[in-house]
Amino acid sequence: MSDAGCLYIVPTPIGNLSDISARALTTLAEVDLIAAEDTRHSARLLQHYQISTRTISLHSHNEAQRSTLLIERLLSGQSIALISDAGTPLISDPGYTLVNLCRSQNITVSALPGPCALTTALSASGLPTDTFTFFGFLPVKQQAKAAKLLSAANSCVTSIFYESPRRVTDTLRACQQELPSHTRYVLAKELSKSYETYVSGDIADLLAYLDADASHQKGEFVLMLHCPNQVEEGIPERAAALLNQLLPIMPPKKAAGVVAEHYDLNKKQLYEYSLQAKNDG
Ligand code: SAM
């Protein structure tokens, strides 16, 4: 049997300081060392719970060397807790290199269940939860962002993104431009904090909320969207049939325009359907 210590992955509150488990507090108090994303930030939590365990930083800029040092400590028998600034470490947070190294060295890794913005937001969203994709943060560049959003919407499962206050309006405008109009959205803001808010509806509803007050654009956000399959959403059968007849003889945009005018339907939705029909062969 190995005499190595154990690495504990310890989730910390994403808002309200009370949202931490009794087991997480005991673990943080009993380990030899706490590896924290930002030791000064975590000091507030540790002081609040009168935990005096020594801390060491492990963040995106020092993760490679720090992980090597922590592995040595674990192999020498020390136990270490890994925490990030908020929520579950490794979920859009540092820790992957360390956990991967532990696994390759047969060091025990034990993850404690706890707060995570992704699951908190999803569970209250009202969007389908049976299948979902978590994308983390969207790319900053417009073209890459648009491509990611489109592939998310085309997947027809609930898609979840972390978003910063600096970019949330820009991201919603990209959704308005790129995604089918029948896409449903939920924006979860400031979870477990005083100004916790869920805004749901179509893209116009979300943009109207952000535009209504400058304070609405501040805070931490989780954006969720779900774009049901267009046929399920109800393109009338006769319209789909006409579109399928036209697609082999004219470009998708033109075919969508003809059918939209003929049946008084949404052109963008028909265009999306045309692209999907072409892709499906
Ligand atoms: N590891 C964290 C977790 O388990 O959720 C996520 C860390 S990531 C660096 C930070 C992002 O998570 C924020 O930009 C925001 O998108 C989301 N987030 C964290 N706390 C949140 C909260 N209280 N309300 C809404 N979103 C939150």
PDB file of C-alpha atoms and ligand atoms in Angstrom:
ATOM      1  CA  MET A   1       0.000   0.000   0.000  1.00  0.00           C
ATOM      2  CA  SER A   2       1.193   3.525  -0.806  1.00  0.00           C
ATOM      3  CA  ASP A   3       2.182   5.856   2.062  1.00  0.00           C
ATOM      4  CA  ALA A   4       1.427   8.887  -0.088  1.00  0.00           C
ATOM      5  CA  GLY A   5      -0.991  11.503   1.170  1.00  0.00           C
ATOM      6  CA  CYS A   6      -4.294  12.406  -0.447  1.00  0.00           C
ATOM      7  CA  LEU A   7      -5.271  15.346  -2.620  1.00  0.00           C
ATOM      8  CA  TYR A   8      -8.715  16.663  -1.686  1.00  0.00           C
ATOM      9  CA  ILE A   9     -10.644  18.782  -4.210  1.00  0.00           C
ATOM     10  CA  VAL A  10     -12.663  21.144  -2.019  1.00  0.00           C
ATOM     11  CA  PRO A  11     -15.449  23.333  -3.484  1.00  0.00           C
ATOM     12  CA  THR A  12     -15.939  26.707  -1.789  1.00  0.00           C
ATOM     13  CA  PRO A  13     -18.958  29.083  -1.856  1.00  0.00           C
ATOM     14  CA  ILE A  14     -19.812  30.935  -5.099  1.00  0.00           C
ATOM     15  CA  GLY A  15     -21.544  33.696  -3.116  1.00  0.00           C
ATOM     16  CA  ASN A  16     -22.955  33.153   0.329  1.00  0.00           C
ATOM     17  CA  LEU A  17     -20.143  32.110   2.715  1.00  0.00           C
ATOM     18  CA  SER A  18     -22.502  29.683   4.466  1.00  0.00           C
ATOM     19  CA  ASP A  19     -22.676  27.510   1.343  1.00  0.00           C
ATOM     20  CA  ILE A  20     -19.811  25.244   2.396  1.00  0.00           C
ATOM     21  CA  SER A  21     -20.186  21.721   3.719  1.00  0.00           C
ATOM     22  CA  ALA A  22     -19.181  20.580   7.213  1.00  0.00           C
ATOM     23  CA  ARG A  23     -16.905  18.017   5.562  1.00  0.00           C
ATOM     24  CA  ALA A  24     -15.196  20.713   3.473  1.00  0.00           C
ATOM     25  CA  LEU A  25     -14.477  22.749   6.627  1.00  0.00           C
ATOM     26  CA  THR A  26     -13.115  19.706   8.502  1.00  0.00           C
ATOM     27  CA  THR A  27     -10.933  18.783   5.530  1.00  0.00           C
ATOM     28  CA  LEU A  28      -9.545  22.319   5.211  1.00  0.00           C
ATOM     29  CA  ALA A  29      -8.763  22.373   8.941  1.00  0.00           C
ATOM     30  CA  GLU A  30      -7.099  18.939   8.998  1.00  0.00           C
ATOM     31  CA  VAL A  31      -4.907  18.827   5.866  1.00  0.00           C
ATOM     32  CA  ASP A  32      -1.202  19.725   6.024  1.00  0.00           C
ATOM     33  CA  LEU A  33      -1.476  22.348   3.295  1.00  0.00           C
ATOM     34  CA  ILE A  34      -4.103  24.205   1.249  1.00  0.00           C
ATOM     35  CA  ALA A  35      -3.247  24.981  -2.385  1.00  0.00           C
ATOM     36  CA  ALA A  36      -5.343  28.041  -3.240  1.00  0.00           C
ATOM     37  CA  GLU A  37      -5.827  29.896  -6.538  1.00  0.00           C
ATOM     38  CA  ASP A  38      -5.352  33.208  -4.720  1.00  0.00           C
ATOM     39  CA  THR A  39      -4.154  32.879  -1.115  1.00  0.00           C
ATOM     40  CA  ARG A  40      -5.225  36.432  -0.183  1.00  0.00           C
ATOM     41  CA  HIS A  41      -8.717  35.908  -1.588  1.00  0.00           C
ATOM     42  CA  SER A  42      -9.132  32.590   0.269  1.00  0.00           C
ATOM     43  CA  ALA A  43      -7.811  34.090   3.520  1.00  0.00           C
ATOM     44  CA  ARG A  44     -11.230  35.729   4.003  1.00  0.00           C
ATOM     45  CA  LEU A  45     -13.035  32.378   3.934  1.00  0.00           C
ATOM     46  CA  LEU A  46     -10.429  30.646   6.098  1.00  0.00           C
ATOM     47  CA  GLN A  47     -10.442  33.458   8.688  1.00  0.00           C
ATOM     48  CA  HIS A  48     -14.243  33.436   8.744  1.00  0.00           C
ATOM     49  CA  TYR A  49     -14.157  29.750   9.747  1.00  0.00           C
ATOM     50  CA  GLN A  50     -11.044  30.160  11.960  1.00  0.00           C
ATOM     51  CA  ILE A  51      -9.008  27.747   9.860  1.00  0.00           C
ATOM     52  CA  SER A  52      -5.276  28.301  10.298  1.00  0.00           C
ATOM     53  CA  THR A  53      -3.894  25.692   7.863  1.00  0.00           C
ATOM     54  CA  ARG A  54      -0.934  26.979   5.828  1.00  0.00           C
ATOM     55  CA  THR A  55      -1.724  28.021   2.240  1.00  0.00           C
ATOM     56  CA  ILE A  56       0.340  28.022  -0.952  1.00  0.00           C
ATOM     57  CA  SER A  57      -0.684  29.503  -4.309  1.00  0.00           C
ATOM     58  CA  LEU A  58      -1.566  27.414  -7.333  1.00  0.00           C
ATOM     59  CA  HIS A  59      -2.852  29.472 -10.251  1.00  0.00           C
ATOM     60  CA  SER A  60      -2.842  29.371 -14.050  1.00  0.00           C
ATOM     61  CA  HIS A  61       0.619  31.025 -14.258  1.00  0.00           C
ATOM     62  CA  ASN A  62       2.497  28.715 -11.850  1.00  0.00           C
ATOM     63  CA  GLU A  63       0.489  25.499 -12.113  1.00  0.00           C
ATOM     64  CA  ALA A  64       3.196  23.438 -13.851  1.00  0.00           C
ATOM     65  CA  GLN A  65       6.046  24.024 -11.319  1.00  0.00           C
ATOM     66  CA  ARG A  66       3.747  24.218  -8.329  1.00  0.00           C
ATOM     67  CA  SER A  67       2.197  20.865  -9.213  1.00  0.00           C
ATOM     68  CA  THR A  68       5.633  19.205  -9.245  1.00  0.00           C
ATOM     69  CA  LEU A  69       6.331  20.571  -5.755  1.00  0.00           C
ATOM     70  CA  LEU A  70       2.920  19.491  -4.461  1.00  0.00           C
ATOM     71  CA  ILE A  71       3.385  15.993  -5.887  1.00  0.00           C
ATOM     72  CA  GLU A  72       6.658  15.698  -3.899  1.00  0.00           C
ATOM     73  CA  ARG A  73       4.795  16.689  -0.736  1.00  0.00           C
ATOM     74  CA  LEU A  74       1.984  14.228  -1.437  1.00  0.00           C
ATOM     75  CA  LEU A  75       4.502  11.425  -2.105  1.00  0.00           C
ATOM     76  CA  SER A  76       6.172  12.227   1.223  1.00  0.00           C
ATOM     77  CA  GLY A  77       2.840  11.540   2.949  1.00  0.00           C
ATOM     78  CA  GLN A  78       1.346  15.027   3.333  1.00  0.00           C
ATOM     79  CA  SER A  79      -2.339  15.618   2.623  1.00  0.00           C
ATOM     80  CA  ILE A  80      -3.298  18.652   0.556  1.00  0.00           C
ATOM     81  CA  ALA A  81      -6.590  20.426  -0.178  1.00  0.00           C
ATOM     82  CA  LEU A  82      -7.044  22.232  -3.488  1.00  0.00           C
ATOM     83  CA  ILE A  83      -9.387  25.231  -3.556  1.00  0.00           C
ATOM     84  CA  SER A  84     -10.113  27.948  -6.113  1.00  0.00           C
ATOM     85  CA  ASP A  85     -11.459  31.472  -5.575  1.00  0.00           C
ATOM     86  CA  ALA A  86     -15.041  30.197  -5.741  1.00  0.00           C
ATOM     87  CA  GLY A  87     -16.888  27.029  -6.635  1.00  0.00           C
ATOM     88  CA  THR A  88     -15.409  23.738  -7.759  1.00  0.00           C
ATOM     89  CA  PRO A  89     -11.688  23.703  -8.622  1.00  0.00           C
ATOM     90  CA  LEU A  90     -10.903  22.651 -12.247  1.00  0.00           C
ATOM     91  CA  ILE A  91     -14.285  23.856 -13.533  1.00  0.00           C
ATOM     92  CA  SER A  92     -12.978  26.843 -15.546  1.00  0.00           C
ATOM     93  CA  ASP A  93     -10.363  27.044 -12.770  1.00  0.00           C
ATOM     94  CA  PRO A  94      -6.808  25.753 -12.185  1.00  0.00           C
ATOM     95  CA  GLY A  95      -6.011  22.228 -10.985  1.00  0.00           C
ATOM     96  CA  TYR A  96      -6.080  19.992 -14.063  1.00  0.00           C
ATOM     97  CA  THR A  97      -2.277  19.568 -14.250  1.00  0.00           C
ATOM     98  CA  LEU A  98      -2.071  18.632 -10.576  1.00  0.00           C
ATOM     99  CA  VAL A  99      -4.924  16.101 -10.665  1.00  0.00           C
ATOM    100  CA  ASN A 100      -3.586  14.570 -13.864  1.00  0.00           C
ATOM    101  CA  LEU A 101      -0.135  14.154 -12.283  1.00  0.00           C
ATOM    102  CA  CYS A 102      -1.658  12.627  -9.138  1.00  0.00           C
ATOM    103  CA  ARG A 103      -3.515  10.059 -11.216  1.00  0.00           C
ATOM    104  CA  SER A 104      -0.366   9.157 -13.157  1.00  0.00           C
ATOM    105  CA  GLN A 105       1.511   8.666  -9.841  1.00  0.00           C
ATOM    106  CA  ASN A 106      -1.293   6.643  -8.220  1.00  0.00           C
ATOM    107  CA  ILE A 107      -1.845   9.331  -5.583  1.00  0.00           C
ATOM    108  CA  THR A 108      -5.373   9.246  -4.173  1.00  0.00           C
ATOM    109  CA  VAL A 109      -7.598  12.120  -5.305  1.00  0.00           C
ATOM    110  CA  SER A 110     -10.837  12.640  -3.422  1.00  0.00           C
ATOM    111  CA  ALA A 111     -13.336  15.239  -4.659  1.00  0.00           C
ATOM    112  CA  LEU A 112     -15.833  16.641  -2.179  1.00  0.00           C
ATOM    113  CA  PRO A 113     -19.234  17.554  -3.688  1.00  0.00           C
ATOM    114  CA  GLY A 114     -20.161  21.208  -3.385  1.00  0.00           C
ATOM    115  CA  PRO A 115     -20.946  24.578  -4.960  1.00  0.00           C
ATOM    116  CA  CYS A 116     -20.550  25.064  -8.695  1.00  0.00           C
ATOM    117  CA  ALA A 117     -22.154  27.890 -10.731  1.00  0.00           C
ATOM    118  CA  LEU A 118     -22.802  25.537 -13.659  1.00  0.00           C
ATOM    119  CA  THR A 119     -24.982  22.998 -11.812  1.00  0.00           C
ATOM    120  CA  THR A 120     -26.584  25.640  -9.591  1.00  0.00           C
ATOM    121  CA  ALA A 121     -27.732  27.661 -12.612  1.00  0.00           C
ATOM    122  CA  LEU A 122     -28.820  24.669 -14.682  1.00  0.00           C
ATOM    123  CA  SER A 123     -30.890  23.072 -11.925  1.00  0.00           C
ATOM    124  CA  ALA A 124     -33.065  26.190 -11.583  1.00  0.00           C
ATOM    125  CA  SER A 125     -33.140  27.189 -15.270  1.00  0.00           C
ATOM    126  CA  GLY A 126     -36.251  25.347 -16.441  1.00  0.00           C
ATOM    127  CA  LEU A 127     -34.309  24.246 -19.548  1.00  0.00           C
ATOM    128  CA  PRO A 128     -33.874  20.517 -20.304  1.00  0.00           C
ATOM    129  CA  THR A 129     -31.401  18.910 -17.883  1.00  0.00           C
ATOM    130  CA  ASP A 130     -31.316  15.359 -19.268  1.00  0.00           C
ATOM    131  CA  THR A 131     -28.484  16.199 -21.662  1.00  0.00           C
ATOM    132  CA  PHE A 132     -26.382  19.372 -21.627  1.00  0.00           C
ATOM    133  CA  THR A 133     -23.026  20.738 -22.763  1.00  0.00           C
ATOM    134  CA  PHE A 134     -20.811  23.026 -20.713  1.00  0.00           C
ATOM    135  CA  PHE A 135     -18.604  25.295 -22.844  1.00  0.00           C
ATOM    136  CA  GLY A 136     -16.838  27.297 -20.115  1.00  0.00           C
ATOM    137  CA  PHE A 137     -16.009  30.821 -21.344  1.00  0.00           C
ATOM    138  CA  LEU A 138     -16.697  31.727 -24.976  1.00  0.00           C
ATOM    139  CA  PRO A 139     -13.801  32.802 -27.222  1.00  0.00           C
ATOM    140  CA  VAL A 140     -13.248  36.577 -27.260  1.00  0.00           C
ATOM    141  CA  LYS A 141     -12.810  36.909 -31.047  1.00  0.00           C
ATOM    142  CA  GLN A 142     -16.127  37.521 -32.798  1.00  0.00           C
ATOM    143  CA  GLN A 143     -15.779  34.884 -35.499  1.00  0.00           C
ATOM    144  CA  ALA A 144     -14.747  32.133 -33.093  1.00  0.00           C
ATOM    145  CA  LYS A 145     -17.502  33.185 -30.687  1.00  0.00           C
ATOM    146  CA  ALA A 146     -20.137  33.073 -33.446  1.00  0.00           C
ATOM    147  CA  ALA A 147     -18.962  29.618 -34.561  1.00  0.00           C
ATOM    148  CA  LYS A 148     -19.097  28.257 -30.992  1.00  0.00           C
ATOM    149  CA  LEU A 149     -22.585  29.689 -30.425  1.00  0.00           C
ATOM    150  CA  LEU A 150     -23.877  28.221 -33.689  1.00  0.00           C
ATOM    151  CA  SER A 151     -22.493  24.773 -32.945  1.00  0.00           C
ATOM    152  CA  ALA A 152     -24.054  24.987 -29.460  1.00  0.00           C
ATOM    153  CA  ALA A 153     -27.471  25.898 -30.866  1.00  0.00           C
ATOM    154  CA  ASN A 154     -27.277  23.258 -33.601  1.00  0.00           C
ATOM    155  CA  SER A 155     -26.608  20.553 -31.010  1.00  0.00           C
ATOM    156  CA  CYS A 156     -30.237  20.981 -29.826  1.00  0.00           C
ATOM    157  CA  VAL A 157     -29.229  20.270 -26.183  1.00  0.00           C
ATOM    158  CA  THR A 158     -29.012  22.808 -23.359  1.00  0.00           C
ATOM    159  CA  SER A 159     -25.736  24.736 -23.714  1.00  0.00           C
ATOM    160  CA  ILE A 160     -24.114  26.502 -20.781  1.00  0.00           C
ATOM    161  CA  PHE A 161     -21.520  29.301 -20.825  1.00  0.00           C
ATOM    162  CA  TYR A 162     -19.720  31.291 -18.137  1.00  0.00           C
ATOM    163  CA  GLU A 163     -19.712  34.987 -18.965  1.00  0.00           C
ATOM    164  CA  SER A 164     -18.053  38.108 -17.578  1.00  0.00           C
ATOM    165  CA  PRO A 165     -19.859  41.429 -17.042  1.00  0.00           C
ATOM    166  CA  ARG A 166     -17.526  43.063 -19.612  1.00  0.00           C
ATOM    167  CA  ARG A 167     -18.698  40.768 -22.403  1.00  0.00           C
ATOM    168  CA  VAL A 168     -22.243  39.739 -21.559  1.00  0.00           C
ATOM    169  CA  THR A 169     -23.977  42.343 -23.770  1.00  0.00           C
ATOM    170  CA  ASP A 170     -21.664  41.645 -26.679  1.00  0.00           C
ATOM    171  CA  THR A 171     -22.336  37.901 -26.350  1.00  0.00           C
ATOM    172  CA  LEU A 172     -26.096  38.386 -26.317  1.00  0.00           C
ATOM    173  CA  ARG A 173     -25.856  40.571 -29.424  1.00  0.00           C
ATOM    174  CA  ALA A 174     -23.880  37.785 -31.124  1.00  0.00           C
ATOM    175  CA  CYS A 175     -26.671  35.358 -30.138  1.00  0.00           C
ATOM    176  CA  GLN A 176     -29.240  37.744 -31.646  1.00  0.00           C
ATOM    177  CA  GLN A 177     -27.299  37.912 -34.887  1.00  0.00           C
ATOM    178  CA  GLU A 178     -26.284  34.280 -35.247  1.00  0.00           C
ATOM    179  CA  LEU A 179     -28.888  32.029 -33.647  1.00  0.00           C
ATOM    180  CA  PRO A 180     -32.393  31.042 -34.760  1.00  0.00           C
ATOM    181  CA  SER A 181     -35.126  33.273 -33.372  1.00  0.00           C
ATOM    182  CA  HIS A 182     -36.855  30.376 -31.583  1.00  0.00           C
ATOM    183  CA  THR A 183     -33.819  29.799 -29.296  1.00  0.00           C
ATOM    184  CA  ARG A 184     -34.791  30.001 -25.611  1.00  0.00           C
ATOM    185  CA  TYR A 185     -32.395  31.630 -23.111  1.00  0.00           C
ATOM    186  CA  VAL A 186     -31.870  31.836 -19.374  1.00  0.00           C
ATOM    187  CA  LEU A 187     -29.365  34.272 -17.868  1.00  0.00           C
ATOM    188  CA  ALA A 188     -28.481  33.476 -14.242  1.00  0.00           C
ATOM    189  CA  LYS A 189     -26.791  36.315 -12.378  1.00  0.00           C
ATOM    190  CA  GLU A 190     -25.165  36.606  -8.951  1.00  0.00           C
ATOM    191  CA  LEU A 191     -26.179  33.121  -7.784  1.00  0.00           C
ATOM    192  CA  SER A 192     -26.528  32.763  -4.016  1.00  0.00           C
ATOM    193  CA  LYS A 193     -25.827  36.490  -3.547  1.00  0.00           C
ATOM    194  CA  SER A 194     -28.153  39.369  -2.557  1.00  0.00           C
ATOM    195  CA  TYR A 195     -29.013  40.285  -6.154  1.00  0.00           C
ATOM    196  CA  GLU A 196     -29.531  36.762  -7.484  1.00  0.00           C
ATOM    197  CA  THR A 197     -31.611  37.013 -10.681  1.00  0.00           C
ATOM    198  CA  TYR A 198     -32.813  34.650 -13.395  1.00  0.00           C
ATOM    199  CA  VAL A 199     -33.977  36.227 -16.679  1.00  0.00           C
ATOM    200  CA  SER A 200     -35.569  33.889 -19.191  1.00  0.00           C
ATOM    201  CA  GLY A 201     -37.224  34.245 -22.575  1.00  0.00           C
ATOM    202  CA  ASP A 202     -36.100  35.054 -26.091  1.00  0.00           C
ATOM    203  CA  ILE A 203     -33.036  37.117 -26.934  1.00  0.00           C
ATOM    204  CA  ALA A 204     -35.014  40.394 -26.971  1.00  0.00           C
ATOM    205  CA  ASP A 205     -36.148  39.746 -23.374  1.00  0.00           C
ATOM    206  CA  LEU A 206     -32.561  39.274 -22.184  1.00  0.00           C
ATOM    207  CA  LEU A 207     -31.217  42.316 -24.035  1.00  0.00           C
ATOM    208  CA  ALA A 208     -34.089  44.423 -22.713  1.00  0.00           C
ATOM    209  CA  TYR A 209     -33.159  43.370 -19.162  1.00  0.00           C
ATOM    210  CA  LEU A 210     -29.478  44.310 -19.622  1.00  0.00           C
ATOM    211  CA  ASP A 211     -30.360  47.626 -21.292  1.00  0.00           C
ATOM    212  CA  ALA A 212     -32.931  48.590 -18.643  1.00  0.00           C
ATOM    213  CA  ASP A 213     -30.356  49.535 -15.994  1.00  0.00           C
ATOM    214  CA  ALA A 214     -26.547  49.804 -15.972  1.00  0.00           C
ATOM    215  CA  SER A 215     -26.474  47.753 -12.742  1.00  0.00           C
ATOM    216  CA  HIS A 216     -28.039  44.822 -14.591  1.00  0.00           C
ATOM    217  CA  GLN A 217     -24.793  44.381 -16.538  1.00  0.00           C
ATOM    218  CA  LYS A 218     -22.678  44.018 -13.389  1.00  0.00           C
ATOM    219  CA  GLY A 219     -21.917  40.797 -11.522  1.00  0.00           C
ATOM    220  CA  GLU A 220     -21.260  37.205 -12.460  1.00  0.00           C
ATOM    221  CA  PHE A 221     -23.282  35.450 -15.152  1.00  0.00           C
ATOM    222  CA  VAL A 222     -24.129  31.989 -16.416  1.00  0.00           C
ATOM    223  CA  LEU A 223     -25.776  32.010 -19.847  1.00  0.00           C
ATOM    224  CA  MET A 224     -27.846  28.999 -20.870  1.00  0.00           C
ATOM    225  CA  LEU A 225     -29.590  28.416 -24.173  1.00  0.00           C
ATOM    226  CA  HIS A 226     -31.638  25.736 -25.818  1.00  0.00           C
ATOM    227  CA  CYS A 227     -32.566  25.646 -29.467  1.00  0.00           C
ATOM    228  CA  PRO A 228     -35.043  22.833 -30.155  1.00  0.00           C
ATOM    229  CA  ASN A 229     -34.937  21.017 -33.454  1.00  0.00           C
ATOM    230  CA  GLN A 230     -36.777  23.231 -35.966  1.00  0.00           C
ATOM    231  CA  VAL A 231     -39.048  20.472 -37.187  1.00  0.00           C
ATOM    232  CA  GLU A 232     -40.075  19.625 -33.608  1.00  0.00           C
ATOM    233  CA  GLU A 233     -40.649  23.333 -33.049  1.00  0.00           C
ATOM    234  CA  GLY A 234     -43.287  23.236 -35.721  1.00  0.00           C
ATOM    235  CA  ILE A 235     -42.418  24.256 -39.271  1.00  0.00           C
ATOM    236  CA  PRO A 236     -45.673  23.176 -40.920  1.00  0.00           C
ATOM    237  CA  GLU A 237     -45.330  19.953 -42.860  1.00  0.00           C
ATOM    238  CA  ARG A 238     -46.460  21.540 -46.138  1.00  0.00           C
ATOM    239  CA  ALA A 239     -43.868  24.322 -45.773  1.00  0.00           C
ATOM    240  CA  ALA A 240     -41.091  21.798 -45.053  1.00  0.00           C
ATOM    241  CA  ALA A 241     -42.224  19.775 -48.089  1.00  0.00           C
ATOM    242  CA  LEU A 242     -42.074  22.824 -50.399  1.00  0.00           C
ATOM    243  CA  LEU A 243     -38.670  23.770 -49.004  1.00  0.00           C
ATOM    244  CA  ASN A 244     -37.364  20.265 -49.661  1.00  0.00           C
ATOM    245  CA  GLN A 245     -38.598  20.531 -53.273  1.00  0.00           C
ATOM    246  CA  LEU A 246     -36.922  23.896 -53.797  1.00  0.00           C
ATOM    247  CA  LEU A 247     -33.561  23.152 -52.146  1.00  0.00           C
ATOM    248  CA  PRO A 248     -32.118  21.088 -55.014  1.00  0.00           C
ATOM    249  CA  ILE A 249     -32.848  23.884 -57.510  1.00  0.00           C
ATOM    250  CA  MET A 250     -32.043  27.103 -55.623  1.00  0.00           C
ATOM    251  CA  PRO A 251     -29.727  28.353 -52.838  1.00  0.00           C
ATOM    252  CA  PRO A 252     -30.995  27.824 -49.249  1.00  0.00           C
ATOM    253  CA  LYS A 253     -31.467  31.547 -48.620  1.00  0.00           C
ATOM    254  CA  LYS A 254     -33.631  32.006 -51.690  1.00  0.00           C
ATOM    255  CA  ALA A 255     -35.663  28.848 -51.008  1.00  0.00           C
ATOM    256  CA  ALA A 256     -36.272  30.007 -47.408  1.00  0.00           C
ATOM    257  CA  GLY A 257     -37.405  33.414 -48.721  1.00  0.00           C
ATOM    258  CA  VAL A 258     -39.887  31.896 -51.188  1.00  0.00           C
ATOM    259  CA  VAL A 259     -41.424  29.561 -48.575  1.00  0.00           C
ATOM    260  CA  ALA A 260     -41.491  32.288 -45.892  1.00  0.00           C
ATOM    261  CA  GLU A 261     -43.434  34.588 -48.199  1.00  0.00           C
ATOM    262  CA  HIS A 262     -45.761  31.880 -49.464  1.00  0.00           C
ATOM    263  CA  TYR A 263     -46.769  30.627 -45.999  1.00  0.00           C
ATOM    264  CA  ASP A 264     -46.095  33.836 -44.009  1.00  0.00           C
ATOM    265  CA  LEU A 265     -43.413  32.135 -41.859  1.00  0.00           C
ATOM    266  CA  ASN A 266     -40.133  33.197 -40.239  1.00  0.00           C
ATOM    267  CA  LYS A 267     -37.437  33.349 -42.953  1.00  0.00           C
ATOM    268  CA  LYS A 268     -34.500  32.934 -40.547  1.00  0.00           C
ATOM    269  CA  GLN A 269     -36.027  29.788 -39.076  1.00  0.00           C
ATOM    270  CA  LEU A 270     -36.661  28.357 -42.546  1.00  0.00           C
ATOM    271  CA  TYR A 271     -33.109  29.231 -43.564  1.00  0.00           C
ATOM    272  CA  GLU A 272     -31.742  27.355 -40.521  1.00  0.00           C
ATOM    273  CA  TYR A 273     -33.946  24.411 -41.450  1.00  0.00           C
ATOM    274  CA  SER A 274     -32.596  24.529 -45.042  1.00  0.00           C
ATOM    275  CA  LEU A 275     -28.991  24.464 -43.832  1.00  0.00           C
ATOM    276  CA  GLN A 276     -29.743  21.545 -41.538  1.00  0.00           C
ATOM    277  CA  ALA A 277     -31.561  19.681 -44.323  1.00  0.00           C
ATOM    278  CA  LYS A 278     -28.572  20.249 -46.658  1.00  0.00           C
ATOM    279  CA  ASN A 279     -26.124  19.048 -43.964  1.00  0.00           C
ATOM    280  CA  ASP A 280     -28.238  15.963 -43.310  1.00  0.00           C
ATOM    281  CA  GLY A 281     -27.885  15.246 -47.040  1.00  0.00           C
TER     282      GLY A 281
HETATM  283  N1  SAM B   1     -15.052  27.045 -10.550  1.00  0.00           N
HETATM  284  C1  SAM B   1     -16.191  27.920 -10.587  1.00  0.00           C
HETATM  285  C2  SAM B   1     -17.475  27.077 -10.495  1.00  0.00           C
HETATM  286  O1  SAM B   1     -17.412  25.972  -9.961  1.00  0.00           O
HETATM  287  O2  SAM B   1     -18.517  27.542 -10.920  1.00  0.00           O
HETATM  288  C3  SAM B   1     -16.159  28.813 -11.807  1.00  0.00           C
HETATM  289  C4  SAM B   1     -14.953  29.679 -11.890  1.00  0.00           C
HETATM  290  S1  SAM B   1     -14.922  30.715 -13.291  1.00  0.00           S
HETATM  291  C5  SAM B   1     -13.314  31.408 -13.180  1.00  0.00           C
HETATM  292  C6  SAM B   1     -15.894  32.097 -12.798  1.00  0.00           C
HETATM  293  C7  SAM B   1     -17.190  32.191 -13.587  1.00  0.00           C
HETATM  294  O3  SAM B   1     -18.172  31.327 -13.016  1.00  0.00           O
HETATM  295  C8  SAM B   1     -17.815  33.575 -13.530  1.00  0.00           C
HETATM  296  O4  SAM B   1     -17.273  34.426 -14.532  1.00  0.00           O
HETATM  297  C9  SAM B   1     -19.274  33.272 -13.805  1.00  0.00           C
HETATM  298  O5  SAM B   1     -19.500  33.066 -15.167  1.00  0.00           O
HETATM  299  C10 SAM B   1     -19.439  31.938 -13.059  1.00  0.00           C
HETATM  300  N2  SAM B   1     -19.868  32.191 -11.671  1.00  0.00           N
HETATM  301  C11 SAM B   1     -19.152  32.006 -10.544  1.00  0.00           C
HETATM  302  N3  SAM B   1     -19.877  32.361  -9.471  1.00  0.00           N
HETATM  303  C12 SAM B   1     -21.076  32.788  -9.914  1.00  0.00           C
HETATM  304  C13 SAM B   1     -22.263  33.288  -9.299  1.00  0.00           C
HETATM  305  N4  SAM B   1     -22.342  33.440  -7.975  1.00  0.00           N
HETATM  306  N5  SAM B   1     -23.303  33.623 -10.085  1.00  0.00           N
HETATM  307  C14 SAM B   1     -23.232  33.474 -11.427  1.00  0.00           C
HETATM  308  N6  SAM B   1     -22.147  33.016 -12.068  1.00  0.00           N
HETATM  309  C15 SAM B   1     -21.081  32.671 -11.324  1.00  0.00           C
END
